[in-house]
mmCIF file with all atom_site columns, C-alpha atoms in Angstrom:
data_model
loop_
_atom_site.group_PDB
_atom_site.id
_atom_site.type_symbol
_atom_site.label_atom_id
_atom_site.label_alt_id
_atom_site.label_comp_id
_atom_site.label_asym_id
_atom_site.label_entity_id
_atom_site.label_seq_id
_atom_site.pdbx_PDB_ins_code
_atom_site.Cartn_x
_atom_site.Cartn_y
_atom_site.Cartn_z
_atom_site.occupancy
_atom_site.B_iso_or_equiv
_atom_site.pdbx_formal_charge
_atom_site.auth_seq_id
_atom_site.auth_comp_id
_atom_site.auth_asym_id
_atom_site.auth_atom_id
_atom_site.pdbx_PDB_model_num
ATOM 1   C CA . UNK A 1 1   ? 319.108 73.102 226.421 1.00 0.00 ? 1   UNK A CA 1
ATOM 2   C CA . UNK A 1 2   ? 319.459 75.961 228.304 1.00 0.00 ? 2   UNK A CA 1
ATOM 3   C CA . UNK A 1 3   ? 320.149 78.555 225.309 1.00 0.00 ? 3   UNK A CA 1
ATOM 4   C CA . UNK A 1 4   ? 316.720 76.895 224.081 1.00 0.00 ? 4   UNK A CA 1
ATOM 5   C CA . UNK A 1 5   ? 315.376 78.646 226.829 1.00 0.00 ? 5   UNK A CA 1
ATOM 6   C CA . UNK A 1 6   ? 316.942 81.746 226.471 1.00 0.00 ? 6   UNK A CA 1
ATOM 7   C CA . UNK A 1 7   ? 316.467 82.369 223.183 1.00 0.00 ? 7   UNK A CA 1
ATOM 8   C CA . UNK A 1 8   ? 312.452 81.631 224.020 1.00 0.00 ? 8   UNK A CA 1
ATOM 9   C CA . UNK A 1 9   ? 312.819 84.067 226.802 1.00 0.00 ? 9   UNK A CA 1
ATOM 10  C CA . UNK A 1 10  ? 311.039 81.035 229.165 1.00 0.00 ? 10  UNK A CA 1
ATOM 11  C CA . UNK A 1 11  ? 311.320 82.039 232.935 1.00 0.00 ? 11  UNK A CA 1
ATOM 12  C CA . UNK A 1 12  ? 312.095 78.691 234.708 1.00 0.00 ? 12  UNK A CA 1
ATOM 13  C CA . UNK A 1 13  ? 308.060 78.870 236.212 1.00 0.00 ? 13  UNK A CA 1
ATOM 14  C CA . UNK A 1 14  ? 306.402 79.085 233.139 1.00 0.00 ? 14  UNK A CA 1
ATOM 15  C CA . UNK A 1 15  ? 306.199 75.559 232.109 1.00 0.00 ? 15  UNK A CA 1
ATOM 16  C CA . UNK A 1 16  ? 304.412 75.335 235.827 1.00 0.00 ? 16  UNK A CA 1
ATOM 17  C CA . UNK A 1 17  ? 302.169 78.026 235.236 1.00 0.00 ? 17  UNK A CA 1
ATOM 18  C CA . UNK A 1 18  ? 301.182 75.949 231.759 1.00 0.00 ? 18  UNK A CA 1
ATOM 19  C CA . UNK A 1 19  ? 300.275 73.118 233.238 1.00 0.00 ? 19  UNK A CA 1
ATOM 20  C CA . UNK A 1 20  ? 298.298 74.844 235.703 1.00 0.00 ? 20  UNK A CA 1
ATOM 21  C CA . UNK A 1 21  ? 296.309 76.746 233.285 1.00 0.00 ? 21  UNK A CA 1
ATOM 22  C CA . UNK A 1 22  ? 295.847 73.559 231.234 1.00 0.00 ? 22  UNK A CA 1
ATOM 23  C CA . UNK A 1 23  ? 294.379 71.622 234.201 1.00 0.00 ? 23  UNK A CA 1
ATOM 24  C CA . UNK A 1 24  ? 292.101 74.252 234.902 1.00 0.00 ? 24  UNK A CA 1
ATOM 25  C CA . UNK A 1 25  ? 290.759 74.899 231.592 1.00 0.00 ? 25  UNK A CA 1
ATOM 26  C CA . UNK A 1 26  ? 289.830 71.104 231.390 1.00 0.00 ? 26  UNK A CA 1
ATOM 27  C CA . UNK A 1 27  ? 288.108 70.557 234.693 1.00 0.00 ? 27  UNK A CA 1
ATOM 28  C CA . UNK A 1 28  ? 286.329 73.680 233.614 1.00 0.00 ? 28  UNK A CA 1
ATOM 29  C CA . UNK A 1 29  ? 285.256 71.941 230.631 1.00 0.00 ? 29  UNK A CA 1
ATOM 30  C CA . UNK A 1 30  ? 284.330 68.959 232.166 1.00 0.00 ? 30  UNK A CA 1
ATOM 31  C CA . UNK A 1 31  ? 282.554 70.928 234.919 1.00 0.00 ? 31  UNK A CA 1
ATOM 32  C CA . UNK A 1 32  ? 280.309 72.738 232.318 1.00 0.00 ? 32  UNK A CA 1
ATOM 33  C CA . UNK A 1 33  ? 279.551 69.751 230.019 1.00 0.00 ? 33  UNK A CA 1
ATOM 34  C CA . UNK A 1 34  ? 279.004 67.502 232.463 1.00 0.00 ? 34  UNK A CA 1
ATOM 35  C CA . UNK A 1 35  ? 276.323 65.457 231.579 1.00 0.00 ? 35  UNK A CA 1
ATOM 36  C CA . UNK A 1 36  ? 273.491 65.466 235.222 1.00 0.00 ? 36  UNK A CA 1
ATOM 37  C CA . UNK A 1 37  ? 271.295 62.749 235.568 1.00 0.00 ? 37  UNK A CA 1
ATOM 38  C CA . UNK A 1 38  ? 267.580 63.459 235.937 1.00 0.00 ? 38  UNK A CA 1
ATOM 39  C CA . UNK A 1 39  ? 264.841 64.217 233.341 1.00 0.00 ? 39  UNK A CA 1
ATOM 40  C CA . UNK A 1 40  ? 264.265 67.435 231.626 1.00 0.00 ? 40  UNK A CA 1
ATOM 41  C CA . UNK A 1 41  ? 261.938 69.689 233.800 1.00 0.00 ? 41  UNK A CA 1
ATOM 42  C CA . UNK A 1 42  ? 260.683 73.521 232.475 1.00 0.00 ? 42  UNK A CA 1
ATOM 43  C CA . UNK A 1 43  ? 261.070 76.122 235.261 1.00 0.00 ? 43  UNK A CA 1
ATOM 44  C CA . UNK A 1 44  ? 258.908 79.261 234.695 1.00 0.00 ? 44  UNK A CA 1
ATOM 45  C CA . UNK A 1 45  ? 260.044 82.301 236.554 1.00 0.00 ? 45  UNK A CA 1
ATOM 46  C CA . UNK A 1 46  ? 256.903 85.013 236.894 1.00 0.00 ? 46  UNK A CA 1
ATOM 47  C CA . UNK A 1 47  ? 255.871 87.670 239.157 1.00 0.00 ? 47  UNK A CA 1
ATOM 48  C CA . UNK A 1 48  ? 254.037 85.331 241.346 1.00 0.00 ? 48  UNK A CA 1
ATOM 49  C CA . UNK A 1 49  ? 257.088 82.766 241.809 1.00 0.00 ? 49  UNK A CA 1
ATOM 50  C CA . UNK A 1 50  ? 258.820 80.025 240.293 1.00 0.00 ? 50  UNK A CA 1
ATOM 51  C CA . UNK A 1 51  ? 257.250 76.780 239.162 1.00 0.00 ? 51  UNK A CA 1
ATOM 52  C CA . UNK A 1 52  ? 258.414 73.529 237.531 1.00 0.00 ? 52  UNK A CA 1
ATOM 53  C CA . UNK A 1 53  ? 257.046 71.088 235.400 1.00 0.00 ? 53  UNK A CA 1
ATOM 54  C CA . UNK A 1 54  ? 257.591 67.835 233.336 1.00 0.00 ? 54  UNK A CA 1
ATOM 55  C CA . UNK A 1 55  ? 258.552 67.935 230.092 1.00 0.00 ? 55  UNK A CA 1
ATOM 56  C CA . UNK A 1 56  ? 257.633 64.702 229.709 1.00 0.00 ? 56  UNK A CA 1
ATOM 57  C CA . UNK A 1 57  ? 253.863 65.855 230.175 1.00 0.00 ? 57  UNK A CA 1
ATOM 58  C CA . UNK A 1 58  ? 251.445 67.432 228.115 1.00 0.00 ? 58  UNK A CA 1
ATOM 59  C CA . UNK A 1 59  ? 249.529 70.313 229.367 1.00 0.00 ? 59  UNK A CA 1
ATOM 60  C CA . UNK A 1 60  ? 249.032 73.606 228.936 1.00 0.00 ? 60  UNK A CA 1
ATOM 61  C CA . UNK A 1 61  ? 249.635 76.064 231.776 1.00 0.00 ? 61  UNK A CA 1
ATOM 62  C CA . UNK A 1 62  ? 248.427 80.126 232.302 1.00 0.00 ? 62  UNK A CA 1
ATOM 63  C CA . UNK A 1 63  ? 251.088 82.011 234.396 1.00 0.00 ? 63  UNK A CA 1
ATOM 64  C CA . UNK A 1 64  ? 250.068 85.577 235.571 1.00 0.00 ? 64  UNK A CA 1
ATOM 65  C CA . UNK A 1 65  ? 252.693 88.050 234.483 1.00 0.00 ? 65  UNK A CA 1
ATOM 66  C CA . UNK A 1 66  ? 252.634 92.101 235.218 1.00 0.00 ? 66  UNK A CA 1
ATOM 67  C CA . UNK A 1 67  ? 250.561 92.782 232.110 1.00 0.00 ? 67  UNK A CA 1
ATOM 68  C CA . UNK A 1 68  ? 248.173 89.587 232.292 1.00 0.00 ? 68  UNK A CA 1
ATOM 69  C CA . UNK A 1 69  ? 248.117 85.900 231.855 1.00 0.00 ? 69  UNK A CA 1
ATOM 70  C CA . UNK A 1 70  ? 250.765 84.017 229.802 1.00 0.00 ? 70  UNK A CA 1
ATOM 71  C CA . UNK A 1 71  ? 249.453 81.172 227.887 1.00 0.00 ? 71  UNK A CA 1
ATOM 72  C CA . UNK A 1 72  ? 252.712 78.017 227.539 1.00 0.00 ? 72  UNK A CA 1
ATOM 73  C CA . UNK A 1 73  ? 251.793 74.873 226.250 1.00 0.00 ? 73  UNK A CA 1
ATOM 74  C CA . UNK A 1 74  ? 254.446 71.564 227.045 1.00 0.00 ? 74  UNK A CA 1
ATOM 75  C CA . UNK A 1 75  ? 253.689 69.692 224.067 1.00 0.00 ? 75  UNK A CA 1
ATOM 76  C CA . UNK A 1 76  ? 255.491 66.255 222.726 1.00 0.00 ? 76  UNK A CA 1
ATOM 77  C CA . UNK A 1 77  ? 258.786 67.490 225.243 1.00 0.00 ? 77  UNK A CA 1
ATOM 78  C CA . UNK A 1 78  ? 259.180 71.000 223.779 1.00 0.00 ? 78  UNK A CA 1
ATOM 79  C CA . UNK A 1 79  ? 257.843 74.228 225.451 1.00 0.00 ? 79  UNK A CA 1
ATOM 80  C CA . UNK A 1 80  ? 256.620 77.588 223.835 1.00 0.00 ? 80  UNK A CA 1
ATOM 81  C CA . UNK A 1 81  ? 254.185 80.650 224.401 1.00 0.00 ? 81  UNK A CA 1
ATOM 82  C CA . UNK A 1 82  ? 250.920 80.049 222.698 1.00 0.00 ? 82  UNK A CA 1
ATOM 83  C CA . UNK A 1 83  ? 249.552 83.402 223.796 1.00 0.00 ? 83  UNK A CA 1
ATOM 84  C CA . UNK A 1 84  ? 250.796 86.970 226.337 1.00 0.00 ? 84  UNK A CA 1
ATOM 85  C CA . UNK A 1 85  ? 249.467 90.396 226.940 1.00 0.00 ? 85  UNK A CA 1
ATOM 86  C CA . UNK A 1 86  ? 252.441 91.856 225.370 1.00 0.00 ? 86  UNK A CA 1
ATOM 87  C CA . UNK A 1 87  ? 251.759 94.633 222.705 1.00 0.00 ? 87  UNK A CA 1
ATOM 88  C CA . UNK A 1 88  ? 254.733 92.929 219.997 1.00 0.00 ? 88  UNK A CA 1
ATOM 89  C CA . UNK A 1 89  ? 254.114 88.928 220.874 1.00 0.00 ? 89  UNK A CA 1
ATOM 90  C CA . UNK A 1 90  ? 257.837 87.944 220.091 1.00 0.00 ? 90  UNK A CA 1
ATOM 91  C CA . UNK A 1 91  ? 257.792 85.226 222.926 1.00 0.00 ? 91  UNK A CA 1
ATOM 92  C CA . UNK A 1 92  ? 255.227 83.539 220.786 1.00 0.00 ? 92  UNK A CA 1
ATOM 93  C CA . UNK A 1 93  ? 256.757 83.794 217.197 1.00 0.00 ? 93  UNK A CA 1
ATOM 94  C CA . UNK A 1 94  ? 260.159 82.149 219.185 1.00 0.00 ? 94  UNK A CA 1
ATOM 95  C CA . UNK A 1 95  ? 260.396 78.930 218.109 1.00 0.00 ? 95  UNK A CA 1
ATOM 96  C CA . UNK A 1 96  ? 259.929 75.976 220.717 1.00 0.00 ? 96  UNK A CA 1
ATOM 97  C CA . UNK A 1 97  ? 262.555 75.222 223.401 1.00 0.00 ? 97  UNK A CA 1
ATOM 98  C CA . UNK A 1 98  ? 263.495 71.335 224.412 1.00 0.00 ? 98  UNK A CA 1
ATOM 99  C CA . UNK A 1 99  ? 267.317 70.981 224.686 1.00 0.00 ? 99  UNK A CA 1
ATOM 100 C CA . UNK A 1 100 ? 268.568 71.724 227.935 1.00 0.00 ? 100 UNK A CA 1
ATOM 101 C CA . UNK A 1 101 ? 269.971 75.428 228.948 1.00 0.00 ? 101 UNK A CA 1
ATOM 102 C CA . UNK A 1 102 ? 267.480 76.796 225.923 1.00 0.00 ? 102 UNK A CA 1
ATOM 103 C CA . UNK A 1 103 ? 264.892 79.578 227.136 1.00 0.00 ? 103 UNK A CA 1
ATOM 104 C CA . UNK A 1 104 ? 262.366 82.131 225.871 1.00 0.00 ? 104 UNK A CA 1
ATOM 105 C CA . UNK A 1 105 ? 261.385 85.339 227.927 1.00 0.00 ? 105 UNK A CA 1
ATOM 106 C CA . UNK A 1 106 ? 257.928 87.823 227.909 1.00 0.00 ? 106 UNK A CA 1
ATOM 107 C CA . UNK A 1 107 ? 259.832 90.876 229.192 1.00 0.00 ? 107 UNK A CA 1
ATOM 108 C CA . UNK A 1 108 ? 256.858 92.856 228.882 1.00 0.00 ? 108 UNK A CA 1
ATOM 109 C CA . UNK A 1 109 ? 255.036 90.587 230.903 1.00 0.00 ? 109 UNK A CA 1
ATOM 110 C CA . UNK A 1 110 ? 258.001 89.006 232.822 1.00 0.00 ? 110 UNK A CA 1
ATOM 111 C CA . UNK A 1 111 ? 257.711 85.673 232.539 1.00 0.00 ? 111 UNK A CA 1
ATOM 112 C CA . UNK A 1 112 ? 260.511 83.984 231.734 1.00 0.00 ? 112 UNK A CA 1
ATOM 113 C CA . UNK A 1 113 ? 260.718 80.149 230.575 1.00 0.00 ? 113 UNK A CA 1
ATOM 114 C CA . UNK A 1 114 ? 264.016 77.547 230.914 1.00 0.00 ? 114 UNK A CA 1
ATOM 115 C CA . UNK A 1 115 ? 264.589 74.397 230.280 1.00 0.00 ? 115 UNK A CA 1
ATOM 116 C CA . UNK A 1 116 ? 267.122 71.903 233.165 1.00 0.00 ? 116 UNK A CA 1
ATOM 117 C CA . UNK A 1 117 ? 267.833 68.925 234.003 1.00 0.00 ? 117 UNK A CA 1
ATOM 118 C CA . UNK A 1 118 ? 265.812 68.341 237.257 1.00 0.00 ? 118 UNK A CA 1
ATOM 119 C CA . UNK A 1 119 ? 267.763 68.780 240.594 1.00 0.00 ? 119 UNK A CA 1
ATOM 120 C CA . UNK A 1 120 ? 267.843 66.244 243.493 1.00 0.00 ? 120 UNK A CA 1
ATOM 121 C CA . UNK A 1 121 ? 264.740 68.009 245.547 1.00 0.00 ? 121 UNK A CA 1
ATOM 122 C CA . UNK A 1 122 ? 261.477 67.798 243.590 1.00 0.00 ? 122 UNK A CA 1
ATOM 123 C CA . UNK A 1 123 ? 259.774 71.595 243.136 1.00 0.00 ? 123 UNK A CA 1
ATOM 124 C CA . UNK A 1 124 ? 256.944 70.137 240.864 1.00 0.00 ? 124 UNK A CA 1
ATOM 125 C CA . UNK A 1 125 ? 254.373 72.787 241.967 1.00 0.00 ? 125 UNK A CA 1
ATOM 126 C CA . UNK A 1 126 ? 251.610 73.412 239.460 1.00 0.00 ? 126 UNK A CA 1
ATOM 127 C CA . UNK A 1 127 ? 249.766 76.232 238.991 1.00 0.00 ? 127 UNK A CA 1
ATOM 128 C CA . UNK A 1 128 ? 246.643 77.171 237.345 1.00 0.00 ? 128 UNK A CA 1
ATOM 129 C CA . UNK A 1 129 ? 246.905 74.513 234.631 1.00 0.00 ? 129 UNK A CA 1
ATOM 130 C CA . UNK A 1 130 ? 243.499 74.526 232.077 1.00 0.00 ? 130 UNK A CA 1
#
């Protein structure tokens, strides 16, 4: 057995150091697919602050940016940007977000749109909703 190991070149810690790297590779795994409890919420990070809604609600919201007023519609549990003051309107040719982690940004206007699971403390703060 112990030729095995020398013709391997294994130092006598490297099965340890395995194993160690193994465990922490799947806890990491675990950690970052772990599934958190809560419905979906849509956080909206502007100039003016950050705000949080339902996804589970309709509505249609206008969030001041640095260029003007971003138009985002919650529709059906997906989010998009129905209108912005930006001169090349990507954010609203993206198509609409409703898994979680998934996100669409206005950089010209800075408003930037995200979709989480909700936390423990409720944020729900709405804004200027039309």
């Amino acid at each position: 057995m112990s030729s095995f190991f020398k013709t391997l070149k294994i130092k006598p810690l490297d099965p340890i150091f395995f194993v160690l790297f193994l465990a922490v590779s799947v806890f990491s795994i675990f950690a970052v697919y772990k599934e958190k409890s809560g419905k979906s919420v849509l956080i909206i990070n502007s100039p003016e602050g950050e705000y949080i809604y339902d996804m589970n609600t309709n509505r249609e919201l206008k969030i001041k940016g640095t260029l003007g007023y971003s138009i985002i519609r919650i529709k059906d549990g997906s989010a998009f940007f129905v209108d912005s003051p930006c001169p090349n309107k990507t954010c609203v040719q993206c198509a609409p977000i409703h898994n979680d982690f998934e996100w669409i940004a206005c950089m010209p206007n800075q408003v930037f749109i995200r979709i989480e699971k909700e936390s423990d403390t409720n944020n729900d703060t709405d804004i200027s909703t039309f």
